[in-house]
Short mmCIF file of N, CA, C and O in Angstrom, two decimals:
data_model
loop_
_atom_site.label_atom_id
_atom_site.label_comp_id
_atom_site.label_asym_id
_atom_site.label_seq_id
_atom_site.Cartn_x
_atom_site.Cartn_y
_atom_site.Cartn_z
N MET M 1 85.47 112.18 115.16
CA MET M 1 84.33 112.31 114.30
C MET M 1 84.77 111.98 112.88
O MET M 1 85.81 112.43 112.44
N VAL M 2 83.95 111.17 112.18
CA VAL M 2 84.22 110.84 110.78
C VAL M 2 83.12 111.42 109.91
O VAL M 2 82.00 111.62 110.35
N LYS M 3 83.45 111.68 108.66
CA LYS M 3 82.47 112.16 107.69
C LYS M 3 82.08 110.98 106.81
O LYS M 3 82.93 110.31 106.25
N VAL M 4 80.77 110.75 106.69
CA VAL M 4 80.25 109.65 105.89
C VAL M 4 79.54 110.24 104.69
O VAL M 4 78.62 111.06 104.84
N GLU M 5 79.97 109.82 103.49
CA GLU M 5 79.35 110.29 102.25
C GLU M 5 78.67 109.12 101.56
O GLU M 5 79.20 108.01 101.54
N PHE M 6 77.52 109.38 100.98
CA PHE M 6 76.72 108.36 100.30
C PHE M 6 76.70 108.69 98.82
O PHE M 6 76.12 109.70 98.41
N LEU M 7 77.32 107.86 98.01
CA LEU M 7 77.45 108.16 96.59
C LEU M 7 76.33 107.51 95.78
O LEU M 7 75.63 106.61 96.25
N GLY M 8 76.18 107.97 94.55
CA GLY M 8 75.22 107.38 93.62
C GLY M 8 73.78 107.52 94.06
O GLY M 8 73.38 108.52 94.64
N PRO M 9 72.99 106.47 93.82
CA PRO M 9 71.54 106.55 94.02
C PRO M 9 71.07 106.47 95.47
O PRO M 9 69.87 106.51 95.72
N ILE M 10 71.97 106.37 96.42
CA ILE M 10 71.54 106.29 97.82
C ILE M 10 70.77 107.55 98.20
O ILE M 10 69.76 107.49 98.89
N GLY M 11 71.24 108.68 97.74
CA GLY M 11 70.50 109.92 97.88
C GLY M 11 70.43 110.56 99.26
O GLY M 11 69.46 111.21 99.58
N LEU M 12 71.45 110.37 100.06
CA LEU M 12 71.49 111.03 101.37
C LEU M 12 72.62 112.05 101.41
O LEU M 12 73.65 111.88 100.77
N ASP M 13 72.41 113.10 102.19
CA ASP M 13 73.47 114.08 102.41
C ASP M 13 74.53 113.46 103.31
O ASP M 13 74.25 112.55 104.10
N ALA M 14 75.73 113.98 103.22
CA ALA M 14 76.82 113.52 104.08
C ALA M 14 76.47 113.79 105.54
O ALA M 14 75.69 114.69 105.85
N MET M 15 77.03 112.96 106.42
CA MET M 15 76.80 113.15 107.85
C MET M 15 78.10 112.94 108.60
O MET M 15 79.01 112.28 108.10
N GLU M 16 78.18 113.52 109.77
CA GLU M 16 79.34 113.33 110.63
C GLU M 16 78.91 112.54 111.85
O GLU M 16 77.89 112.84 112.47
N LEU M 17 79.69 111.50 112.16
CA LEU M 17 79.35 110.60 113.26
C LEU M 17 80.57 110.33 114.12
O LEU M 17 81.70 110.35 113.64
N GLU M 18 80.32 110.01 115.37
CA GLU M 18 81.36 109.62 116.32
C GLU M 18 81.32 108.10 116.42
O GLU M 18 80.45 107.54 117.09
N VAL M 19 82.23 107.41 115.72
CA VAL M 19 82.28 105.94 115.74
C VAL M 19 83.72 105.49 115.83
O VAL M 19 84.64 106.18 115.41
N ALA M 20 83.91 104.28 116.38
CA ALA M 20 85.25 103.75 116.60
C ALA M 20 85.75 102.87 115.45
O ALA M 20 86.94 102.79 115.19
N ASN M 21 84.82 102.18 114.78
CA ASN M 21 85.22 101.25 113.72
C ASN M 21 84.07 101.07 112.72
O ASN M 21 82.97 101.59 112.92
N LEU M 22 84.33 100.32 111.65
CA LEU M 22 83.30 100.12 110.62
C LEU M 22 82.10 99.35 111.15
O LEU M 22 80.97 99.60 110.73
N LYS M 23 82.34 98.43 112.07
CA LYS M 23 81.22 97.66 112.64
C LYS M 23 80.23 98.59 113.33
O LYS M 23 79.02 98.48 113.15
N GLU M 24 80.74 99.50 114.12
CA GLU M 24 79.89 100.46 114.83
C GLU M 24 79.16 101.37 113.82
O GLU M 24 77.98 101.66 113.98
N LEU M 25 79.85 101.78 112.77
CA LEU M 25 79.23 102.60 111.74
C LEU M 25 78.09 101.84 111.07
O LEU M 25 77.00 102.37 110.87
N LYS M 26 78.33 100.58 110.74
CA LYS M 26 77.29 99.77 110.10
C LYS M 26 76.06 99.64 110.99
O LYS M 26 74.93 99.71 110.51
N GLU M 27 76.27 99.44 112.28
CA GLU M 27 75.15 99.32 113.22
C GLU M 27 74.31 100.60 113.24
O GLU M 27 73.08 100.54 113.27
N ILE M 28 74.97 101.74 113.19
CA ILE M 28 74.25 103.02 113.18
C ILE M 28 73.52 103.21 111.86
O ILE M 28 72.34 103.57 111.83
N LEU M 29 74.20 102.94 110.75
CA LEU M 29 73.57 103.14 109.44
C LEU M 29 72.43 102.16 109.20
O LEU M 29 71.47 102.49 108.49
N ALA M 30 72.49 100.98 109.78
CA ALA M 30 71.43 99.98 109.60
C ALA M 30 70.10 100.45 110.19
O ALA M 30 69.04 99.96 109.82
N GLN M 31 70.14 101.42 111.07
CA GLN M 31 68.92 101.95 111.67
C GLN M 31 68.19 102.90 110.73
O GLN M 31 67.02 103.23 110.95
N ASN M 32 68.87 103.34 109.67
CA ASN M 32 68.27 104.24 108.69
C ASN M 32 67.71 103.37 107.55
O ASN M 32 68.45 102.73 106.83
N GLU M 33 66.39 103.39 107.40
CA GLU M 33 65.73 102.53 106.42
C GLU M 33 66.23 102.78 105.00
O GLU M 33 66.36 101.86 104.21
N GLN M 34 66.53 104.02 104.67
CA GLN M 34 66.99 104.37 103.33
C GLN M 34 68.39 103.81 103.05
O GLN M 34 68.71 103.47 101.92
N VAL M 35 69.21 103.69 104.07
CA VAL M 35 70.58 103.19 103.91
C VAL M 35 70.67 101.69 104.11
O VAL M 35 71.44 101.01 103.42
N SER M 36 69.88 101.13 105.01
CA SER M 36 70.02 99.72 105.39
C SER M 36 69.92 98.77 104.20
O SER M 36 70.65 97.78 104.14
N LYS M 37 69.07 99.08 103.23
CA LYS M 37 68.93 98.19 102.07
C LYS M 37 70.18 98.19 101.19
O LYS M 37 70.39 97.27 100.41
N TRP M 38 71.02 99.19 101.33
CA TRP M 38 72.24 99.28 100.52
C TRP M 38 73.46 98.65 101.19
O TRP M 38 74.44 98.34 100.51
N LEU M 39 73.42 98.47 102.48
CA LEU M 39 74.63 98.09 103.21
C LEU M 39 75.29 96.79 102.72
O LEU M 39 76.51 96.71 102.69
N GLU M 40 74.51 95.80 102.37
CA GLU M 40 75.10 94.53 101.93
C GLU M 40 75.60 94.59 100.49
O GLU M 40 76.39 93.75 100.08
N LEU M 41 75.16 95.59 99.74
CA LEU M 41 75.53 95.70 98.33
C LEU M 41 76.73 96.60 98.09
O LEU M 41 77.41 96.48 97.07
N CYS M 42 76.97 97.52 99.00
CA CYS M 42 77.95 98.58 98.78
C CYS M 42 79.35 98.21 99.23
O CYS M 42 79.53 97.47 100.19
N ALA M 43 80.30 98.83 98.54
CA ALA M 43 81.68 98.81 99.01
C ALA M 43 81.86 100.02 99.92
O ALA M 43 81.05 100.96 99.89
N VAL M 44 82.90 99.97 100.73
CA VAL M 44 83.18 101.07 101.65
C VAL M 44 84.63 101.50 101.43
O VAL M 44 85.53 100.67 101.36
N ALA M 45 84.82 102.80 101.32
CA ALA M 45 86.17 103.34 101.19
C ALA M 45 86.45 104.25 102.38
O ALA M 45 85.59 105.03 102.79
N ILE M 46 87.65 104.11 102.93
CA ILE M 46 88.12 104.98 103.99
C ILE M 46 89.25 105.80 103.41
O ILE M 46 90.27 105.24 102.98
N ASN M 47 89.06 107.10 103.36
CA ASN M 47 90.07 107.99 102.78
C ASN M 47 90.52 107.51 101.41
O ASN M 47 91.71 107.41 101.11
N ASP M 48 89.54 107.14 100.57
CA ASP M 48 89.73 106.73 99.18
C ASP M 48 90.40 105.36 99.02
O ASP M 48 90.86 105.02 97.93
N GLU M 49 90.44 104.55 100.06
CA GLU M 49 90.98 103.18 99.99
C GLU M 49 89.86 102.21 100.36
O GLU M 49 89.26 102.35 101.43
N ILE M 50 89.61 101.23 99.50
CA ILE M 50 88.56 100.25 99.77
C ILE M 50 88.91 99.46 101.04
O ILE M 50 90.04 99.01 101.20
N ALA M 51 87.93 99.31 101.91
CA ALA M 51 88.12 98.57 103.17
C ALA M 51 87.20 97.36 103.16
O ALA M 51 86.06 97.44 102.72
N SER M 52 87.69 96.24 103.66
CA SER M 52 86.87 95.03 103.69
C SER M 52 86.71 94.44 105.09
O SER M 52 85.83 93.62 105.31
N ASP M 53 87.55 94.85 106.02
CA ASP M 53 87.48 94.32 107.39
C ASP M 53 86.54 95.16 108.23
O ASP M 53 86.78 96.35 108.45
N ILE M 54 85.45 94.56 108.69
CA ILE M 54 84.42 95.26 109.46
C ILE M 54 84.98 95.84 110.77
O ILE M 54 84.42 96.76 111.34
N ASN M 55 86.10 95.31 111.23
CA ASN M 55 86.70 95.78 112.48
C ASN M 55 87.73 96.88 112.27
O ASN M 55 88.42 97.27 113.21
N THR M 56 87.83 97.39 111.04
CA THR M 56 88.79 98.45 110.75
C THR M 56 88.53 99.66 111.65
O THR M 56 87.41 100.17 111.72
N LYS M 57 89.58 100.08 112.33
CA LYS M 57 89.49 101.23 113.24
C LYS M 57 89.35 102.51 112.43
O LYS M 57 89.99 102.68 111.40
N LEU M 58 88.52 103.41 112.92
CA LEU M 58 88.35 104.71 112.29
C LEU M 58 88.98 105.78 113.17
O LEU M 58 88.92 105.70 114.39
N ASN M 59 89.57 106.76 112.51
CA ASN M 59 90.24 107.84 113.22
C ASN M 59 89.51 109.16 113.00
O ASN M 59 88.85 109.35 111.97
N ASP M 60 89.65 110.04 113.94
CA ASP M 60 89.05 111.35 113.85
C ASP M 60 89.47 112.00 112.53
O ASP M 60 90.66 112.02 112.20
N GLY M 61 88.51 112.49 111.76
CA GLY M 61 88.80 113.14 110.49
C GLY M 61 88.75 112.22 109.28
O GLY M 61 88.87 112.69 108.15
N ASP M 62 88.56 110.91 109.48
CA ASP M 62 88.47 110.00 108.34
C ASP M 62 87.25 110.33 107.49
O ASP M 62 86.21 110.78 107.98
N ARG M 63 87.37 110.09 106.19
CA ARG M 63 86.28 110.28 105.25
C ARG M 63 85.86 108.90 104.76
O ARG M 63 86.65 108.17 104.16
N ILE M 64 84.61 108.55 105.04
CA ILE M 64 84.07 107.25 104.67
C ILE M 64 83.11 107.44 103.50
O ILE M 64 82.21 108.29 103.57
N CYS M 65 83.29 106.68 102.44
CA CYS M 65 82.37 106.73 101.30
C CYS M 65 81.66 105.39 101.18
O CYS M 65 82.29 104.33 101.18
N ILE M 66 80.34 105.46 101.09
CA ILE M 66 79.53 104.28 100.85
C ILE M 66 79.29 104.23 99.34
O ILE M 66 78.67 105.13 98.77
N LEU M 67 79.84 103.19 98.69
CA LEU M 67 79.88 103.11 97.25
C LEU M 67 78.94 102.03 96.71
O LEU M 67 79.25 100.84 96.78
N PRO M 68 77.78 102.41 96.15
CA PRO M 68 76.87 101.40 95.62
C PRO M 68 77.44 100.82 94.31
O PRO M 68 78.26 101.46 93.66
N PRO M 69 77.00 99.62 93.97
CA PRO M 69 77.46 99.03 92.70
C PRO M 69 76.93 99.87 91.53
O PRO M 69 75.85 100.46 91.61
N VAL M 70 77.72 99.94 90.47
CA VAL M 70 77.30 100.72 89.30
C VAL M 70 77.49 99.88 88.05
O VAL M 70 78.27 98.94 88.01
N CYS M 71 76.75 100.24 87.03
CA CYS M 71 76.89 99.61 85.72
C CYS M 71 77.41 100.67 84.77
O CYS M 71 77.02 101.83 84.85
N GLY M 72 78.26 100.26 83.90
CA GLY M 72 78.80 101.19 82.92
C GLY M 72 78.60 100.66 81.52
O GLY M 72 78.25 99.51 81.31
N GLY M 73 78.81 101.51 80.58
CA GLY M 73 78.60 101.07 79.22
C GLY M 73 79.62 101.60 78.29
O GLY M 73 80.51 102.30 78.55
#
């Protein structure tokens, strides 16, 4: 089971899911209308490390953060 956190304006509470890799996670999150619009814009971090390979394997206890783009000043 992995913990998925949604940062910034996504506005969802964290959830725990049973998934094998980022591709499977994306397929599940794409079913949520509130999250699906963010998926192509966001970066993803696994245990505080940015991940770019959709086939990255996830391990029990991993913490996944969905990171929307931000502007700073």
